[in-house]
Coordinates of C-alpha atoms and ligand atoms in Angstrom, one line a residue:
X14 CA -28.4 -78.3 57.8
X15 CA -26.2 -81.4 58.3
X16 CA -22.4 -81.6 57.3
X17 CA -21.6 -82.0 53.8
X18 CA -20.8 -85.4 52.8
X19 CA -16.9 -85.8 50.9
X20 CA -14.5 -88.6 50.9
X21 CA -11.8 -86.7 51.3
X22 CA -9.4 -89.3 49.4
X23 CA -11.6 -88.6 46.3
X24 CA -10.9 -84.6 46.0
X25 CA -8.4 -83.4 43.6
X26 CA -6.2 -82.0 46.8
X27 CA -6.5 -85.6 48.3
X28 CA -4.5 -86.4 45.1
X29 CA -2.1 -83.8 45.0
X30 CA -0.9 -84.4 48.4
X31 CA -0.3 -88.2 47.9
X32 CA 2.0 -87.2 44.5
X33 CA 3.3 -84.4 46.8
X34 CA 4.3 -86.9 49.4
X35 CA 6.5 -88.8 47.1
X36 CA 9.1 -86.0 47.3
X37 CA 8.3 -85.0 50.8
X38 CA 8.6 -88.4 52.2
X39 CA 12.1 -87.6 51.7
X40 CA 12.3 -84.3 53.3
X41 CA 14.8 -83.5 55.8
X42 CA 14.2 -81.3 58.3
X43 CA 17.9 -79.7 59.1
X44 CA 17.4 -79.2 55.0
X45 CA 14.6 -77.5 55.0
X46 CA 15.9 -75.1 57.9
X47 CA 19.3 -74.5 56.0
X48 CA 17.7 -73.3 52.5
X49 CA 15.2 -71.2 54.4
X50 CA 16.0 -68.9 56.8
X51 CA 13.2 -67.8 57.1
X52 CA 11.0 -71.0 57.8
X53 CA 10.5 -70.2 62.0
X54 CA 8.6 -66.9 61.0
X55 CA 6.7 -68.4 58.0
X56 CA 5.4 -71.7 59.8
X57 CA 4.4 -69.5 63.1
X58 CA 1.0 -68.4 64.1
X59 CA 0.7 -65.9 67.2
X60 CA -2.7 -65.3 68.2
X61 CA -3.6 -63.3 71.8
X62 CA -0.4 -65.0 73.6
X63 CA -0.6 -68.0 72.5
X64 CA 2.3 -68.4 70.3
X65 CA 2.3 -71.7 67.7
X66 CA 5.2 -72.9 66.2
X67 CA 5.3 -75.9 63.5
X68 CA 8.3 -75.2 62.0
X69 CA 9.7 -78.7 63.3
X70 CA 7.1 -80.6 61.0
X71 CA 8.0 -82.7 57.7
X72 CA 6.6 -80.0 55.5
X73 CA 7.3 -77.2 52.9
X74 CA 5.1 -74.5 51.9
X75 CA 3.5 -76.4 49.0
X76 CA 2.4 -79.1 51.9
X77 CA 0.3 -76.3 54.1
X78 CA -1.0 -75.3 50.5
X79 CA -2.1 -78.2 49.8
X80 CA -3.7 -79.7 52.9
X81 CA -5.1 -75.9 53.3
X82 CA -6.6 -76.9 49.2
X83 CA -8.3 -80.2 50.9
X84 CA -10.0 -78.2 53.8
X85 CA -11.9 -75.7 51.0
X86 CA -12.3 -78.8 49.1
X87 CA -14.6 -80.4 51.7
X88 CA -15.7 -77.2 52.6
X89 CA -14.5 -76.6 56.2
X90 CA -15.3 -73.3 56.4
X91 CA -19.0 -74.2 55.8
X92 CA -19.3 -77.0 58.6
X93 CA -17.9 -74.6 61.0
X94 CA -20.5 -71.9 60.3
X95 CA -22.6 -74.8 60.8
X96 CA -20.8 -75.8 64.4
X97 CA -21.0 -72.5 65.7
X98 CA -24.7 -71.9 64.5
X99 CA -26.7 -74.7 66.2
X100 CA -27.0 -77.0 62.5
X101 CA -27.5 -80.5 63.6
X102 CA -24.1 -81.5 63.2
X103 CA -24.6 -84.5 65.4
X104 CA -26.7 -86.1 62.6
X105 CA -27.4 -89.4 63.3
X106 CA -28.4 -88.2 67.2
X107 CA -30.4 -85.5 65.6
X108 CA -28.8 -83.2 67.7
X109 CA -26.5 -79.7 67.5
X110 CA -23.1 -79.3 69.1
X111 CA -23.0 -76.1 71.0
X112 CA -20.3 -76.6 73.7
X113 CA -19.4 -73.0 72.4
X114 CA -22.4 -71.5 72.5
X115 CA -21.6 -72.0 76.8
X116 CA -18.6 -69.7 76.8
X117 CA -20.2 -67.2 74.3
X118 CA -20.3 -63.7 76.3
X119 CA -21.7 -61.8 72.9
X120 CA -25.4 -60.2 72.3
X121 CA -26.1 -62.8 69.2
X122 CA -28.6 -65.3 69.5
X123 CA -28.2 -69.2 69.0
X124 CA -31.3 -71.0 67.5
X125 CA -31.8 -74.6 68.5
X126 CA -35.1 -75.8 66.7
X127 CA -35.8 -71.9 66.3
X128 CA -35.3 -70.8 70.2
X129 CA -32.4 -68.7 71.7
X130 CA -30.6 -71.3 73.6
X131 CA -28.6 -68.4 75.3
X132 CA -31.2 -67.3 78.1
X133 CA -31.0 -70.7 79.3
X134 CA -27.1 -70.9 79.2
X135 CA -27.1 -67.8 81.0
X136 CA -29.5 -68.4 84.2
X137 CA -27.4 -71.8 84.3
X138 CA -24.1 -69.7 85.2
X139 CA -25.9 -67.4 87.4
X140 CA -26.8 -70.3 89.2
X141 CA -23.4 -71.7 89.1
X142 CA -22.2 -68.5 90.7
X143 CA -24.7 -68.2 93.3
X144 CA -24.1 -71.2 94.6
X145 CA -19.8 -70.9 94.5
X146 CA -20.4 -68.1 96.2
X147 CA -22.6 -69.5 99.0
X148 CA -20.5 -72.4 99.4
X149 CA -17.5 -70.5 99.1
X150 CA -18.4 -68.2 101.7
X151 CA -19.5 -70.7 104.2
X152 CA -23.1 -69.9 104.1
X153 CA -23.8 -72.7 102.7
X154 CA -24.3 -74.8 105.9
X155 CA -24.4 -78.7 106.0
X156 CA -27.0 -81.0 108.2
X157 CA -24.9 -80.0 111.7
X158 CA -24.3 -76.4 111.1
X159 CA -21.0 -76.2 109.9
X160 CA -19.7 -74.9 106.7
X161 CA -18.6 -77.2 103.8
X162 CA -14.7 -78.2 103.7
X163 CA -14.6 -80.6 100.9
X164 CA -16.2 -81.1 97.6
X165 CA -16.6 -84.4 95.8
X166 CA -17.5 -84.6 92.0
X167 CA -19.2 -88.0 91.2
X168 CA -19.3 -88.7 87.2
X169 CA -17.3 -91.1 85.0
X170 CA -16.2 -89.8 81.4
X171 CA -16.8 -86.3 80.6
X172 CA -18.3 -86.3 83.8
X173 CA -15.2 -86.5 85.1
X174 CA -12.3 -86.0 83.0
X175 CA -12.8 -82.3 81.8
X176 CA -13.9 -81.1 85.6
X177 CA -10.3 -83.2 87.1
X178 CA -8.0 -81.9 84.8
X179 CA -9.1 -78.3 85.0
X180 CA -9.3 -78.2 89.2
X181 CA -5.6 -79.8 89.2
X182 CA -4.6 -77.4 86.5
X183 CA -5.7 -74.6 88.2
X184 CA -4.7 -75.6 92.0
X185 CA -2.7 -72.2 91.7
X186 CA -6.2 -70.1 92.3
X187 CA -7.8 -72.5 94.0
X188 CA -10.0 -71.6 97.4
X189 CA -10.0 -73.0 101.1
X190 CA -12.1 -76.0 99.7
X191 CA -10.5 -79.5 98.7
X192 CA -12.4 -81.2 95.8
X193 CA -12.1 -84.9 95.1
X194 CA -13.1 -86.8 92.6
X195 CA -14.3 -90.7 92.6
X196 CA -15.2 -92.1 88.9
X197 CA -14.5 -95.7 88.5
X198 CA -17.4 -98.3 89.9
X199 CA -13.8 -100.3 91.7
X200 CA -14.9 -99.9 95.1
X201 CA -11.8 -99.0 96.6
X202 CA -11.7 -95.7 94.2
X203 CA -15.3 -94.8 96.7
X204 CA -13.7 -96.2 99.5
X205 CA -10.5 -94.5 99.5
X206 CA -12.0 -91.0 98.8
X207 CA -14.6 -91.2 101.6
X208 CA -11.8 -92.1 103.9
X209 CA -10.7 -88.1 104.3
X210 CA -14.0 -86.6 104.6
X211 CA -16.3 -85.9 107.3
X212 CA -20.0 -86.6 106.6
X213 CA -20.8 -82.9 108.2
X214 CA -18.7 -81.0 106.0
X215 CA -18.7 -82.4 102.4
X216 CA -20.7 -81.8 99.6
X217 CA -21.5 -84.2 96.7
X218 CA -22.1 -83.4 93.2
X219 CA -23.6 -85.9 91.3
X220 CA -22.9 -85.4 87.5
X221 CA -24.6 -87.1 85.2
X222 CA -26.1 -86.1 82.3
X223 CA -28.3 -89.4 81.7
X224 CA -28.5 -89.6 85.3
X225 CA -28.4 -93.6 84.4
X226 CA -25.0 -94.8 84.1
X227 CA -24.2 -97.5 86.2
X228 CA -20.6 -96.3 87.5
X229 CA -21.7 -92.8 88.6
X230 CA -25.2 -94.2 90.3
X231 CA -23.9 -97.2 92.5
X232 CA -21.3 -94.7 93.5
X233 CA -23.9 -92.4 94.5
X234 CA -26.1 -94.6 96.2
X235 CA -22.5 -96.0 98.0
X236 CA -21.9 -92.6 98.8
X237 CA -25.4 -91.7 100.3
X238 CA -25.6 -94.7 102.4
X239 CA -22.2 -93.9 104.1
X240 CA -23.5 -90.0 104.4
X241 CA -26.9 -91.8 106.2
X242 CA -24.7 -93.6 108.7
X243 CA -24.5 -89.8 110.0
X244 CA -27.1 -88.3 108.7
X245 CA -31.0 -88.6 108.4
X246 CA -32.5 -88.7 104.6
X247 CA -33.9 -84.8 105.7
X248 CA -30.1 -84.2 104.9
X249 CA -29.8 -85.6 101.9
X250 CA -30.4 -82.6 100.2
X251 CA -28.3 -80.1 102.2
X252 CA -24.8 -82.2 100.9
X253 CA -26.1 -83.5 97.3
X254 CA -26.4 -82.0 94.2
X255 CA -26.9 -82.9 90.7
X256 CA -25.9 -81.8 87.5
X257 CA -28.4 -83.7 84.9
X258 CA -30.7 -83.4 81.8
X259 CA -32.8 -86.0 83.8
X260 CA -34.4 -84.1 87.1
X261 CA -36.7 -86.5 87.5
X262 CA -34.1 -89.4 88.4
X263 CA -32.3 -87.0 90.1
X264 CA -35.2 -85.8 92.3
X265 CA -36.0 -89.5 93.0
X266 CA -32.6 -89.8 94.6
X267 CA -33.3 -87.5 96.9
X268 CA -31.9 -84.0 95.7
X269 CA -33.9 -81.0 95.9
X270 CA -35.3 -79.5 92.7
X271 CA -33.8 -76.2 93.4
X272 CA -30.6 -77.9 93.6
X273 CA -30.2 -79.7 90.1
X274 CA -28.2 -77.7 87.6
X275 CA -29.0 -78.0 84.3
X276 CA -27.3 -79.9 81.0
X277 CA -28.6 -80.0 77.6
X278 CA -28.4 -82.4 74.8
X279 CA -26.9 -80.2 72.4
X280 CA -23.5 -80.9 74.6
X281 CA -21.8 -83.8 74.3
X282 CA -20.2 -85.3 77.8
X283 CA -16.3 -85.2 77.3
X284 CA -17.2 -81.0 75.8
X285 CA -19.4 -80.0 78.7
X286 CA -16.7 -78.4 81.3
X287 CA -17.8 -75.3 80.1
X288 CA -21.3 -75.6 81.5
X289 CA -22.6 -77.0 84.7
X290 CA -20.5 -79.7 84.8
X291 CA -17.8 -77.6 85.8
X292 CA -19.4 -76.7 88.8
X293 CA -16.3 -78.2 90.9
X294 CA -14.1 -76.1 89.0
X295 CA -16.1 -73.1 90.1
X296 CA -16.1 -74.2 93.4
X297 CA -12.5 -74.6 93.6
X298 CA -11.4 -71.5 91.7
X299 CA -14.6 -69.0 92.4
X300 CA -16.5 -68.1 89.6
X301 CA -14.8 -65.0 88.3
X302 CA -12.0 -67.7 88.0
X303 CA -14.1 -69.7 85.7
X304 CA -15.7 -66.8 84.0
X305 CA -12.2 -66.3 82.5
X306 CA -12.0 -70.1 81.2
X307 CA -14.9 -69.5 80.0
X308 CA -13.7 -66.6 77.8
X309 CA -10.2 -67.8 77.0
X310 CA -12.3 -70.4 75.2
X311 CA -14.1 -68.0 73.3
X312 CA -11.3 -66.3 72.4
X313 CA -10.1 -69.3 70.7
X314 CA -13.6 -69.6 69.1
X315 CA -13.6 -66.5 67.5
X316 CA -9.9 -67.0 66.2
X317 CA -11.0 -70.4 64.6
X318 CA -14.5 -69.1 63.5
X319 CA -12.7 -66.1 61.4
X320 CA -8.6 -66.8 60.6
X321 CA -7.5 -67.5 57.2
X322 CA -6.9 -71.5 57.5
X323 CA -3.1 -70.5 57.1
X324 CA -3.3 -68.3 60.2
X325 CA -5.6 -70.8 62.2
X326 CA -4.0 -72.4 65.0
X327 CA -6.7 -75.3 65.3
X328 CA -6.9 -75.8 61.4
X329 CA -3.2 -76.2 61.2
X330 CA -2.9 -78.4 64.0
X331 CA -5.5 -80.1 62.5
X332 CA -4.2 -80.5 59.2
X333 CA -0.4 -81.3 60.2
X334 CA -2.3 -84.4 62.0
X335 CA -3.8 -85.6 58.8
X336 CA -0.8 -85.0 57.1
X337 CA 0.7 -87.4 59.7
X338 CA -2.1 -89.6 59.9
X339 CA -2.8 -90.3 56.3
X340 CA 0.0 -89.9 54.2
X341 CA 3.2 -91.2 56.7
X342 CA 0.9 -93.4 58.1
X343 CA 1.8 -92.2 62.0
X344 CA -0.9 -94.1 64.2
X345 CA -0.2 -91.7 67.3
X346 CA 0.7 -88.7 68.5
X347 CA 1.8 -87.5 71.6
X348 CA 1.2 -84.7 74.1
X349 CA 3.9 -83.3 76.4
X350 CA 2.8 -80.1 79.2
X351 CA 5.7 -78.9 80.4
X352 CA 3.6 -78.8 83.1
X353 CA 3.1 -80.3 86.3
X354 CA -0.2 -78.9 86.8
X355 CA -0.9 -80.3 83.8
X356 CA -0.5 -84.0 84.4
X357 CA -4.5 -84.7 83.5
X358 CA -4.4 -83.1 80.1
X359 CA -3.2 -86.5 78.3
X360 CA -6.6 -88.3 80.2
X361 CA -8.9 -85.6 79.2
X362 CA -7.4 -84.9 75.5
X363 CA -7.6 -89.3 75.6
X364 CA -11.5 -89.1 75.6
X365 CA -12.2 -86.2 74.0
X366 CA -10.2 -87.0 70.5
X367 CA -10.6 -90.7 70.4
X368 CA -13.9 -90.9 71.6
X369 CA -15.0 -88.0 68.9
X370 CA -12.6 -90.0 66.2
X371 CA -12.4 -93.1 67.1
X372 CA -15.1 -93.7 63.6
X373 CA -15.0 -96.6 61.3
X374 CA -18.2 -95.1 59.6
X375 CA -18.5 -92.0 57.3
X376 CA -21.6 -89.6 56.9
X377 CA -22.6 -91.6 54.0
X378 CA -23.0 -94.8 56.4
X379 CA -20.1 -96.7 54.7
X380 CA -17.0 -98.2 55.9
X381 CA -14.4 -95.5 55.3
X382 CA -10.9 -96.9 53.3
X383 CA -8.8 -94.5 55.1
X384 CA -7.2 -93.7 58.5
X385 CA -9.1 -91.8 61.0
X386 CA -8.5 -91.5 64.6
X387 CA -5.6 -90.8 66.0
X388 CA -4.4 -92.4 69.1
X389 CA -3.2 -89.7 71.9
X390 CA -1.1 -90.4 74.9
X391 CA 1.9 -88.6 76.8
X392 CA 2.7 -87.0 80.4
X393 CA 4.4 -84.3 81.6
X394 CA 7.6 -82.9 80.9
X395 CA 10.3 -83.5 81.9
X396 CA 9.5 -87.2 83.9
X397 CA 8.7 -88.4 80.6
X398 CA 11.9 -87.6 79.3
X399 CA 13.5 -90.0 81.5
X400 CA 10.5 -92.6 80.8
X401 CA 9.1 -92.8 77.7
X402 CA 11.0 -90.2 75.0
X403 CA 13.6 -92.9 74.5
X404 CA 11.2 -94.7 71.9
X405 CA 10.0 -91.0 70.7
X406 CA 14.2 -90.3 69.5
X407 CA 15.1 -93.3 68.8
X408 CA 12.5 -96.1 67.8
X409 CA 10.9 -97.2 65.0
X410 CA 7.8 -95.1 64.9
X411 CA 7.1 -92.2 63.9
X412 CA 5.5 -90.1 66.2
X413 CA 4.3 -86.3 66.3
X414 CA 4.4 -84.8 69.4
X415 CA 3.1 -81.7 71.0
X416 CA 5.3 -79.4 73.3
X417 CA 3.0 -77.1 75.3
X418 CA 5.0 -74.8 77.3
X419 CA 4.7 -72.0 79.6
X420 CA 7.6 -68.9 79.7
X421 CA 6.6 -68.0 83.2
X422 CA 6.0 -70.3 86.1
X423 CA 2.9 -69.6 88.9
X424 CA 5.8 -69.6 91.9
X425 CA 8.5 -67.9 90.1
X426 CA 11.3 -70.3 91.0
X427 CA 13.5 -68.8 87.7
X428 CA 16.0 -71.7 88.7
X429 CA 14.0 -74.3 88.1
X430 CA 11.6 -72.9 85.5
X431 CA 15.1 -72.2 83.3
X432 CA 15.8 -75.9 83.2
X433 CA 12.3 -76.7 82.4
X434 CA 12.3 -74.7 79.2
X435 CA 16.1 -75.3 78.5
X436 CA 14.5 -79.4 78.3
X437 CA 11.4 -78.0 76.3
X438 CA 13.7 -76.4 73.6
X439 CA 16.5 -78.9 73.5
X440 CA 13.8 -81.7 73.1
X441 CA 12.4 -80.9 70.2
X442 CA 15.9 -79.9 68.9
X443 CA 16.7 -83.1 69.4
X444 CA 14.2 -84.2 67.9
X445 CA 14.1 -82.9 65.2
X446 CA 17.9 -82.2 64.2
X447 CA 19.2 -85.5 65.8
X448 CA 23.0 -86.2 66.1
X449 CA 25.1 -87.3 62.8
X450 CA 27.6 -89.7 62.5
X451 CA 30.0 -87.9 62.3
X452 CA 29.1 -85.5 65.4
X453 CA 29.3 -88.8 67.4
X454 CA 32.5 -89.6 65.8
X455 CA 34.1 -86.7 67.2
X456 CA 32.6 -86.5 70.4
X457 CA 33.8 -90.1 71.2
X458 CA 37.4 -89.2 70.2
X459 CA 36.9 -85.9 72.0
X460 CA 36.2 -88.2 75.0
X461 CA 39.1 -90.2 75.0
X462 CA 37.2 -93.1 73.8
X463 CA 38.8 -94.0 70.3
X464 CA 38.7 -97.6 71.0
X465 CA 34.9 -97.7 71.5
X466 CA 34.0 -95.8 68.5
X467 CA 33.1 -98.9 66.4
X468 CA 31.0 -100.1 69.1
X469 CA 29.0 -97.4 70.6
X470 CA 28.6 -95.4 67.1
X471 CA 25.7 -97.2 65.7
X472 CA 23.7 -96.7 69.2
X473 CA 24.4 -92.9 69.5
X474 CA 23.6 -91.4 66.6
X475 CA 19.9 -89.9 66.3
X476 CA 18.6 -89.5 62.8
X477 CA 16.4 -86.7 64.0
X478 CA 13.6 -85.5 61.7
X479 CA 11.3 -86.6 64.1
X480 CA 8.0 -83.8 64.3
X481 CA 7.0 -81.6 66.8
X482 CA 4.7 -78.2 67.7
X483 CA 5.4 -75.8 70.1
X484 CA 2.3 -74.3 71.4
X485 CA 3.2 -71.8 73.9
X486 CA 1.6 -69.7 76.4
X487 CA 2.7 -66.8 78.8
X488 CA 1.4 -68.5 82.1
X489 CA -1.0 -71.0 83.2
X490 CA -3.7 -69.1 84.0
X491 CA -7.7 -70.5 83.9
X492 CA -8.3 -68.0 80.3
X493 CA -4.6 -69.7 78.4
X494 CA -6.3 -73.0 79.9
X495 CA -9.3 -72.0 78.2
X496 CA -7.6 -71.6 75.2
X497 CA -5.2 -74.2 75.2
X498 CA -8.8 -76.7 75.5
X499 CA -10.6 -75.0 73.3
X500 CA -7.6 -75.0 70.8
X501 CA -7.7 -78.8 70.9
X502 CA -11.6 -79.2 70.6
X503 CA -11.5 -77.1 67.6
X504 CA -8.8 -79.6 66.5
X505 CA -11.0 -82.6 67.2
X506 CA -13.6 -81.2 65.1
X507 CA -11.9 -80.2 61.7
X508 CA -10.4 -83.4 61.7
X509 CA -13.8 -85.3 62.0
X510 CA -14.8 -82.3 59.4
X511 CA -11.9 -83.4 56.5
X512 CA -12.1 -87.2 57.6
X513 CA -16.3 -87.1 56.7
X514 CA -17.1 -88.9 60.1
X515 CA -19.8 -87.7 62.8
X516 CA -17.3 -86.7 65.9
X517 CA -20.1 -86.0 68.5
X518 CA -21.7 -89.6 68.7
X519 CA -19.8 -92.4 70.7
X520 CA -21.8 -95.4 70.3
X521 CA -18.5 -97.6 70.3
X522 CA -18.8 -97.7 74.2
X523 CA -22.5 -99.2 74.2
X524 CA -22.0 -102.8 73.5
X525 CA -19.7 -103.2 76.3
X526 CA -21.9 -101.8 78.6
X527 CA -24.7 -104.1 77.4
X528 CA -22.8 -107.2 77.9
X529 CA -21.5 -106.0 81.2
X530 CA -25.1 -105.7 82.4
X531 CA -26.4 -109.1 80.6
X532 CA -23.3 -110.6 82.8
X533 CA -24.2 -108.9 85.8
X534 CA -28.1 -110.1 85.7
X535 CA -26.3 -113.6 85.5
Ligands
LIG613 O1 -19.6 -94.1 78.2 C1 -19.4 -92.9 77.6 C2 -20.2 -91.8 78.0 O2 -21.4 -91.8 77.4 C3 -19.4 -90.5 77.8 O3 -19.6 -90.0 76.6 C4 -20.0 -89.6 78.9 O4 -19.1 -88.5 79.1 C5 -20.0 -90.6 80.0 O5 -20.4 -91.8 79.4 C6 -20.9 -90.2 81.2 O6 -22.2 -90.1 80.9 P1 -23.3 -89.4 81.9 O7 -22.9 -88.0 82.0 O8 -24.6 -89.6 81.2 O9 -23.2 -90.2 83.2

C-alpha cells in the first residue's frame, strides 16, 4: 500500500502549532530552564546507551504535544508499518524501501511482491563473510601469489559515501588491510590513489548498483588498464569484484560470476551500507565487526518501529527539525561529532538527507507551498570551533545544531578526552544561555578595562537561545555507529513522512547527467 497522502499545513495540528508559535517565537531558553527544574529529565530520551538530550531547543511541553498531534495526524505510525513491511513506499519507482530489512537478525519474513526477501539477504552476508575472511586471512591470493595488502572501493554517491565514512569511523578495529577509496571521474582522484598500490597486491571493488554510471565505470576501466600494464586479462578476476544489481555488465567487464555480490532495488544507493556495498567495511573491520553495525542498526529499528513518538529518538529529532524548518523558518542545520573518526559523517548525512528531501513535489504530484529539505553541513569538534561556530553564536541565522558525543575515547588519553567534552558541554551552553550585558559589563571592569566598556560591549555579548541536541553515546564502537546512522535514516524518513514528499527517488540529479553526456558527445 503506498503512503497516505496529507498536506501537512492543512491538519488541524499544522494550525495549532503556527498560533502556538506566536508565543513561542518569544521563548527564552534560560526562562524556560529557570521555571522548570525539571526540564533536562522531561526533554530526555535514553534508549540502550544512547542518551538524547533536547532540552536546549525553543520548546515547551505543549510544542512536543503538538508536533507529536501532527505526526498521528498524517498518520506516521501507519507509513512506518509500511517502511518496515516491504509497502511500495517508493511510489513513483514502484519500488519498496527495505534498507532495514538487511540488518534484520529476527525469524519474521519480509514480502516483496509476495516472496521472503530474507533468504536472499542472508546468503548475501554469508558471502560477505566468506570472502573477509579469505581475504583477511591471506588466502585469498592475487595473479603473482601473494596475499592482498590493500583494498580499493570504486563507486560515486552511496557507493561511496556510506562505505568511507564507516571504514574511517571505525579505523579503531580495523585489520592489517588499507582500503582506499577513489569516487570522483577528476583524474587525479584515480591517479593519486593508484600511486600507493602495487598491482600484485590490491583488490578492487567495483560498486555499482546500475553498473552504468559514468564516474564509477571510466574509473574502472582507468583502473583495469593500469592493473593490465602488470597483469594479463586471466587476472582480471583474481583482483576485481563487483557489487551490482546488473551482473551482466559486470560480467562483461571481466569479473567472474562467482565474484559479483548482490544489490537489490528495494535499496536505495546512499541507504545500502548495510548490505553488499559495505563490503570494504567488512574487509577492513572483519565481519563479526560489521555483524554488530548491522545490529546496532536494528536496535534502532526496533526502538523507532515501537516507542511512543514522545520516547522516540528519531521522531523527535525529526519533529524538533520541522519545528525548525517550518515555523522559524531555519534553512539549515548543522552536525558536530566530537569526533575525529568522525570527520565523514557531515558527507554521508549530506547525501543521504538532502538527496532523500531535497523535494519540490508532494505525493499528490503538486508543487508543495511549504518548506522541505533541510540543508546539513558541519565538521568535527572542536576545529570547527575555531572555524566556523563564530556565525553559529553570533550571526544572524538561526541554526540548529547537533552535538554527538562520546564519554569514553578508543585510546583512553583522559587528558585530552576531558577537554573534548568540557568544549562539547560548554558549546552548547554557550549556545544556548549566551552572555548578558550585564555579565560583560562586569567582566570588563573586572578586567581592568573600564575605559573600553562602551566600545567592546556591543561585540561581546551573546544573546544565546541558539538550539542544540546532545546525542550521546558510551564509545565509538561499529553497533553505537550503527545506531547513531540508523538514528538519522529514521530521521530522514519521518520527515519526508510529515512533509508528504517521496524520500527514496532522487531524480533531481538526472538532468545534469544528461546534459553532461549531450556535452561530452559534442
Ligand atoms: O547520482 C545519484 C546516484 O544515483 C545515487 O543515488 C547513487 O548512490 C549513485 O548515483 C551511484 O549509483 P550507482 O550505484 O548505480 O553507481
Amino acid at each position: 500500500m503506498p503512503l497516505k497522502n496529507i498536506n501537512p499545513t492543512t491538519t488541524t495540528a499544522w494550525k495549532k502549532l503556527n498560533d502556538h508559535f506566536n508565543e513561542a517565537k518569544d521563548f527564552d531558553l534560560k526562562d524556560l530552564f529557570r521555571n522548570n527544574k525539571k526540564r533536562k529529565n522531561n526533554f530526555s530520551i535514553e534508549y540502550s546507551g544512547l542518551a538524547l538530550d533536547y532540552s536546549k531547543n525553543l520548546i515547551n511541553q505543549k510544542t512536543i504535544d503538538l508536533l507529536i498531534e501532527l505526526a498521528n495526524e498524517v498518520d506516521l505510525k501507519d507509513a512506518i508499518n509500511k517502511y518496515f513491511s516491504g509497502d511500495k513506499i517508493n511510489a513513483i519507482e514502484d519500488r519498496a524501501v527495505l534498507h532495514t530489512a538487511l540488518r534484520n537478525n529476527s525469524e519474521e519474513p519480509i514480502l516483496v511482491d509476495d516472496k521472503d526477501v530474507k533468504p536472499q539477504i542472508q546468503t548475501g552476508l554469508r558471502k560477505v563473510k566468506s570472502f573477509s575472511n579469505k581475504v583477511i586471512s591471506g588466502k585469498w591470493k592475487g595473479f603473482t601469489g601473494k596475499s592482498i595488502t590493500d583494498v580499493v572501493n570504486i563507486g560515486v554517491g552511496g557507493s561511496d559515501l556510506g562505505p568511507d565514512m564507516a571504514v574511517e569511523a571505525l579505523q579503531f578495529y580495523k585489520n592489517k588491510l588499507n582500503t582506499h577509496f577513489v569516487s570522483n571521474v577528476d583524474g587525479d582522484h584515480v591517479s593519486e590513489v593508484l600511486k600507493k598500490l602495487n598491482a600484485e597486491t590490491t583488490l578492487f571493488i567495483i560498486v555499482s548498483k546500475t553498473f552504468t554510471t559514468q564516474e564509477t565505470i571510466t574509473n574502472a576501466n582507468t583502473i583495469r588498464d593500469w592493473f593490465l600494464n602488470s597483469a594479463t586479462v586471466f587476472d582480471v578476476s583474481k583482483h576485481f569484484v563487483a557489487v551490482s544489481s546488473n551482473a551482466e555488465e559486470a560480467i562483461n567487464f571481466g569479473i567472474d560470476k562467482k565474484n559479483i555480490f548482490p544489490m537489490w532495488n528495494w535499496v536505495g544507493g546512499r541507504f545500502s551500507l548495510w548490505s553488499s556495498v559495505g563490503l570494504s567495511i567488512s574487509l577492513s573491520v572483519g565481519f563479526d565487526n560489521f555483524r554488530k553495525l548491522l545490529d546496532g542498526a536494528y536496535e534502532i529499528d526496533t526502538h523507532f518501529k515501537t516507542a511512543d513518538f514522545d520516547e522516540n529518538i528519531p521522531v523527535v529529532l525529526a519533529l524538533l527539525s520541522i519545528w525548525y524548518n517550518n515555523f522559524y523558518e531555519s534553512e539549515t542545520e548543522v552536525v558536530l561529532p566530537y569526533n575525529q573518526y568522525l570527520s565523514k559523517l557531515p558527507a554521508y548525512l549530506q547525501q543521504a538527507v538532502m538527496e532523500s528531501n531535497g523535494k519540490g513535489v508532494d505525493r499528490n504530484g503538486e508543487e508543495v507551498n511549504y518548506q522541505t529539505g533541510t540543508i546539513i553541513w558541519g565538521s568535527t569538534g572542536v576545529n570547527m570551533q575555531h572555524a566556523f561556530m563564530q556565525l553559529v553564536h553570533q550571526g544572524t541565522k538561526l541554526i540548529p545544531s547537533d552535538f554527538i558525543g562520546y564519554k569514553e575515547s578508543l585510546h583512553g588519553m583522559v587528558v585530552h578526552h576531558e577537554k573534548l567534552m568540557a568544549n562539547y558541554y560548554a558549546q552548547m551552553e554557550a549556545l544556548a544561555f549566551g552572555k548578558t550585558k550585564e555579565e560583560v559589563h562586569l567582566e570588563l571592569k573586572l578586567n581592568n578595562k573600564k575605559e573600553d566598556i562602551s566600545t567592546l560591549l556591543p561585540y561581546k555579548i551573546f544573546k544565546g537561545n541558539r538550539p542544540s541536541n546532545s546525542i550521546l553515546f558510551e564509545k565509538l564502537t561499529p553497533k553505537t555507529l550503527g545506531m547513531l546512522i540508523s538514528t538519522y535514516e529514521h530521521k530522514i524518513f519521518t520527515q519526508g513522512v510529515l512533509w508528504n514528499i517521496y524520500s527514496y527517488d532522487q531524480f533531481g540529479v538526472e538532468l545534469g547527467k544528461e546534459l553532461a553526456n549531450k556535452l561530452l558527445k559534442h
